[in-house]
mmCIF file of C-alpha atoms in Angstrom:
data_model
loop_
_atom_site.group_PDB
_atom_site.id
_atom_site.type_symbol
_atom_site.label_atom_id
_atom_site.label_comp_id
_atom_site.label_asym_id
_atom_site.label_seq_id
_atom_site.Cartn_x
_atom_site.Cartn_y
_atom_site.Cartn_z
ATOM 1 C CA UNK A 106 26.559 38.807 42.393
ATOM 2 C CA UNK A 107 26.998 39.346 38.852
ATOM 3 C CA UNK A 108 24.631 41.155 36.587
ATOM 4 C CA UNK A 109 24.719 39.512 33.289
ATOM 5 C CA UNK A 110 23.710 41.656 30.284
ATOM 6 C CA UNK A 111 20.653 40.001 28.693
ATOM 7 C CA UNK A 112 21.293 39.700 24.637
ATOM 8 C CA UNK A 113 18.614 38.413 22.372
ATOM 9 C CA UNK A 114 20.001 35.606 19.828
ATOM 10 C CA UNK A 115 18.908 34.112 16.726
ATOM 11 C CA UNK A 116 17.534 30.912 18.004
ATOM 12 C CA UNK A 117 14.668 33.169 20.273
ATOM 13 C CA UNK A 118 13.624 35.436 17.189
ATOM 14 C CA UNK A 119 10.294 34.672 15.432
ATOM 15 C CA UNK A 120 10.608 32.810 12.334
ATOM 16 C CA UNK A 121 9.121 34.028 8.781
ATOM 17 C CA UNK A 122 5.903 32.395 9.159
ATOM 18 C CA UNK A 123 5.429 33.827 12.605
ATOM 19 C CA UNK A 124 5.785 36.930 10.993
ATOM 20 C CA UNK A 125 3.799 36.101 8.074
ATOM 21 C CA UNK A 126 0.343 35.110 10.251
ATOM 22 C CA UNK A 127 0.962 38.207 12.307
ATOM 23 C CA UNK A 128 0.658 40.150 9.354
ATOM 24 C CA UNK A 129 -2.521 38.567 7.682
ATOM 25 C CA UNK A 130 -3.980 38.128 11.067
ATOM 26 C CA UNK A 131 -3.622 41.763 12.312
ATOM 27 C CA UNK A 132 -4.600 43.317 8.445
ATOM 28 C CA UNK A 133 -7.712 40.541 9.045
ATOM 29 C CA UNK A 134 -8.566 41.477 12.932
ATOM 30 C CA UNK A 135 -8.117 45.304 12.128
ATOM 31 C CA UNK A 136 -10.539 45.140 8.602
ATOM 32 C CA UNK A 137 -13.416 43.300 10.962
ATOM 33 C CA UNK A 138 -12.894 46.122 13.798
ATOM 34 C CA UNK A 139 -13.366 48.483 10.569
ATOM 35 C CA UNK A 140 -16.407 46.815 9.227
ATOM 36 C CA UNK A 141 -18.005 46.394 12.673
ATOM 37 C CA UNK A 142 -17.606 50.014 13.470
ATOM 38 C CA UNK A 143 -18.972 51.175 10.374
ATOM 39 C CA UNK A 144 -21.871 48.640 10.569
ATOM 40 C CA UNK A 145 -22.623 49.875 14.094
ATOM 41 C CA UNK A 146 -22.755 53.553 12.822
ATOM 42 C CA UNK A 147 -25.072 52.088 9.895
ATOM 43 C CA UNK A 148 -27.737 50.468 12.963
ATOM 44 C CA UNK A 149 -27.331 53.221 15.376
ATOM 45 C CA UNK A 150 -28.568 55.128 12.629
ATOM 46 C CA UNK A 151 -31.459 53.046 11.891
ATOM 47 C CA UNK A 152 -32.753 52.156 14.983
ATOM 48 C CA UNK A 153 -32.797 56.334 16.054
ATOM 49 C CA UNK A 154 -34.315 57.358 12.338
ATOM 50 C CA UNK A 155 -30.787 59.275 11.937
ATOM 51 C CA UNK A 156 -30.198 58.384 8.075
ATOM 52 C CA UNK A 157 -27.527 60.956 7.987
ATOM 53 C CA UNK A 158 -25.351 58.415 9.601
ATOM 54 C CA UNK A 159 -26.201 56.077 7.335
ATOM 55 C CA UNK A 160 -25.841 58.183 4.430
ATOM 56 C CA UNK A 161 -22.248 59.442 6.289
ATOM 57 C CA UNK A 162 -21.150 55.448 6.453
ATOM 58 C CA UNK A 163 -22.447 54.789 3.012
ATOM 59 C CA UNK A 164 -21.150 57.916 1.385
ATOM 60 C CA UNK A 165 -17.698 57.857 2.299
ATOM 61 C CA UNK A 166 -14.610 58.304 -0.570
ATOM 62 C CA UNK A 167 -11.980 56.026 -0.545
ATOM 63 C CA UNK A 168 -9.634 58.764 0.883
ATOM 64 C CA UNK A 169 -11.873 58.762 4.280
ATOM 65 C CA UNK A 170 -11.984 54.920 4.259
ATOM 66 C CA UNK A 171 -8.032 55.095 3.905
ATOM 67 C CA UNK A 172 -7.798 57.783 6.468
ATOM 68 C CA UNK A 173 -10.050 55.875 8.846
ATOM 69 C CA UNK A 174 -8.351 52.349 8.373
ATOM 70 C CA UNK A 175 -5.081 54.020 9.090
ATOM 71 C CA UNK A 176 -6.253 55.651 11.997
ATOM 72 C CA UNK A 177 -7.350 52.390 13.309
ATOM 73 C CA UNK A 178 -4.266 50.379 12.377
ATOM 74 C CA UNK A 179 -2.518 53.053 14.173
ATOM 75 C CA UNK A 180 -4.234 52.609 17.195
ATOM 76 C CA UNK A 181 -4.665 49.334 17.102
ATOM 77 C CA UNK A 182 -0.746 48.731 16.650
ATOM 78 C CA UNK A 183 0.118 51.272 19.165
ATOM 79 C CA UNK A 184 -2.453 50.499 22.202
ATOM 80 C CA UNK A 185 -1.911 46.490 21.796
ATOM 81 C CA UNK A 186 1.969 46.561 21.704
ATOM 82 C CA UNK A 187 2.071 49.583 24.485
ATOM 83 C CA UNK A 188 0.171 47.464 26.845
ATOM 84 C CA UNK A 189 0.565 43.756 26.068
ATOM 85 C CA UNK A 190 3.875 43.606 23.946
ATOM 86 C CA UNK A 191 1.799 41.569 21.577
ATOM 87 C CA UNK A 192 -1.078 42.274 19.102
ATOM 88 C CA UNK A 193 -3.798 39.842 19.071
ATOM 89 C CA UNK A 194 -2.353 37.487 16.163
ATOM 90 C CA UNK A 195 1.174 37.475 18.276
ATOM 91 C CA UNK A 196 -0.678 36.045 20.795
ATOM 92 C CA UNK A 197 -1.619 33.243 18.601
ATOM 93 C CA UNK A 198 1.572 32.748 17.199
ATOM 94 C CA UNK A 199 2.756 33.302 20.603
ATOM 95 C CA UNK A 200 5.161 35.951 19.782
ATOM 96 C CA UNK A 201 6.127 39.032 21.878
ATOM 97 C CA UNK A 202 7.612 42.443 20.890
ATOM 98 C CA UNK A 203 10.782 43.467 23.073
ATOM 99 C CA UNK A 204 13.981 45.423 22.949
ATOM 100 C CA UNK A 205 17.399 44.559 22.633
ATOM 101 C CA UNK A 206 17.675 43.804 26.246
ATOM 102 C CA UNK A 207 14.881 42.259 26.565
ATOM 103 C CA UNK A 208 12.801 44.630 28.375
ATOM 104 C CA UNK A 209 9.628 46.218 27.322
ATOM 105 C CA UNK A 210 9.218 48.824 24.827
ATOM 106 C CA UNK A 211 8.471 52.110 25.877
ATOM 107 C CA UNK A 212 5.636 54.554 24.181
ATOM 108 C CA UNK A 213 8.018 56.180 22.055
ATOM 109 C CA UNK A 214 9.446 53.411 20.615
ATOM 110 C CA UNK A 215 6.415 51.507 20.076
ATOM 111 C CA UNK A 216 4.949 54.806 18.010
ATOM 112 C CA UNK A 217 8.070 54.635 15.987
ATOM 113 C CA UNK A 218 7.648 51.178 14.809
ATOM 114 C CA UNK A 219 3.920 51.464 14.526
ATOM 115 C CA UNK A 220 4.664 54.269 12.340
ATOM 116 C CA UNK A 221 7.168 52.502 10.192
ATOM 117 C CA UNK A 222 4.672 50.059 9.474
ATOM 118 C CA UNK A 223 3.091 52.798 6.980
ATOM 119 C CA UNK A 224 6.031 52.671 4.796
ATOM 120 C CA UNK A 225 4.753 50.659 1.863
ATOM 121 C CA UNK A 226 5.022 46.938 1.346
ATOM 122 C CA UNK A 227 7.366 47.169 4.509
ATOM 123 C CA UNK A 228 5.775 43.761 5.551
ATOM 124 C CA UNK A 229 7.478 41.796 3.316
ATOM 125 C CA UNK A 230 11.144 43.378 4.217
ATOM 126 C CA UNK A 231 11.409 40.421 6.673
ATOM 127 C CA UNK A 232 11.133 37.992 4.333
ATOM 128 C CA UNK A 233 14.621 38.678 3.230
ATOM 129 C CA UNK A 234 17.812 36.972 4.435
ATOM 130 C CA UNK A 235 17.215 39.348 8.247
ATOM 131 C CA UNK A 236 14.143 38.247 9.349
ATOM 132 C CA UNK A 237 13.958 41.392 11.152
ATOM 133 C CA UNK A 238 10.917 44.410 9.205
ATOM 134 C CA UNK A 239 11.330 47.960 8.856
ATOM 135 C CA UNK A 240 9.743 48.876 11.925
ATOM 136 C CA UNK A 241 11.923 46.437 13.817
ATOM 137 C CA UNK A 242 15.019 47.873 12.655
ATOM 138 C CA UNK A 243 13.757 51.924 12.910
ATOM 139 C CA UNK A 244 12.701 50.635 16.077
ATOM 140 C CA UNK A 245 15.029 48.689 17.665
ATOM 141 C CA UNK A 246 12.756 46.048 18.585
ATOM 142 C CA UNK A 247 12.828 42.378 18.111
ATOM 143 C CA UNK A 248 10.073 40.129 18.028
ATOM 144 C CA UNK A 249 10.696 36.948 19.824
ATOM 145 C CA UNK A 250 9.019 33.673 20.266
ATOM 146 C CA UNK A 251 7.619 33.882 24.184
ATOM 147 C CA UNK A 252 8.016 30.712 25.786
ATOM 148 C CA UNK A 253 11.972 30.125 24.193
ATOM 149 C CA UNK A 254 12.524 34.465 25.640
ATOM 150 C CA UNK A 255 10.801 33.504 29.211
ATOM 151 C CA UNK A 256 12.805 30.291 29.516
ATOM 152 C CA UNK A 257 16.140 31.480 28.104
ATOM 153 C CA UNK A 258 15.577 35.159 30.550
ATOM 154 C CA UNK A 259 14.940 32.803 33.361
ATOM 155 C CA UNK A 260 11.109 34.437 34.272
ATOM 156 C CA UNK A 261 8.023 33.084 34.819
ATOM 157 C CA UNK A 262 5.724 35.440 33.054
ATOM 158 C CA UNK A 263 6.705 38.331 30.400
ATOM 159 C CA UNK A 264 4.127 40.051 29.518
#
């Protein structure tokens, strides 16, 4: 039996308004886990008479927020994409992140292209005439539509 090298073509890669809605929807779904943590520090504090956490959430600079929404798009990039291949707005779009041979990314190459996503206005650089971003290229990543990748790969489930 052969063993045919799996190669990812145009016709399975996301399209620009995939890629488009995974960006808004991620920037949008990481913002309300921001808010909601903040406003949970802000009650905590209330309910146990600690008004230096309030004071703390209140009192921030823009440099902490910054520090602390990066932190969290970090983690929220890296965790989702580690263990689902997909953040929560590829699942919508139902898109999936995978490598050239369509396996799953590892750690490391998931922290490079969650790290590449820092670079700035590197969401738009797949809006060009490669549909492919930044961190997809640093990367070496491609983000696929799911159904097309599981039916053209021949498997039932991927991620």
């Amino acid at each position: 039996m052969k063993n045919i090298a799996f190669t990812i073509t145009d016709d399975l890669l996301a399209t620009p308004g995939q890629r488009i809605m995974n960006c808004i929807l991620d920037t949008l779904i990481v913002h309300i886990i921001l808010v909601s943590i903040v406003t949970t520090i802000v009650i905590i504090g209330n309910i146990t008479s600690n008004f230096d956490l309030t004071k703390w959430a209140e009192s921030t600079t823009i440099f902490q927020r910054l520090l602390l929404w990066a932190a969290l798009l970090f983690l929220y990039y890296f965790l989702t994409e580690t263990y689902f291949s997909r953040t929560f707005a590829k699942y919508f779009t139902q898109t999936i992140v995978i490598n050239k041979d369509g396996s799953r990314p590892n750690k490391r190459t998931i922290s490079i292209r969650t790290l590449s996503r820092f670079i700035p206005l590197e969401c738009l650089t797949f809006l060009g005439a490669n549909i492919r971003g930044l961190h997809d290229l640093f990367s070496g990543t491609y983000v696929v539509r799911k159904h097309e990748f599981n039916h053209k790969k021949g498997v039932l489930l991927f991620p």
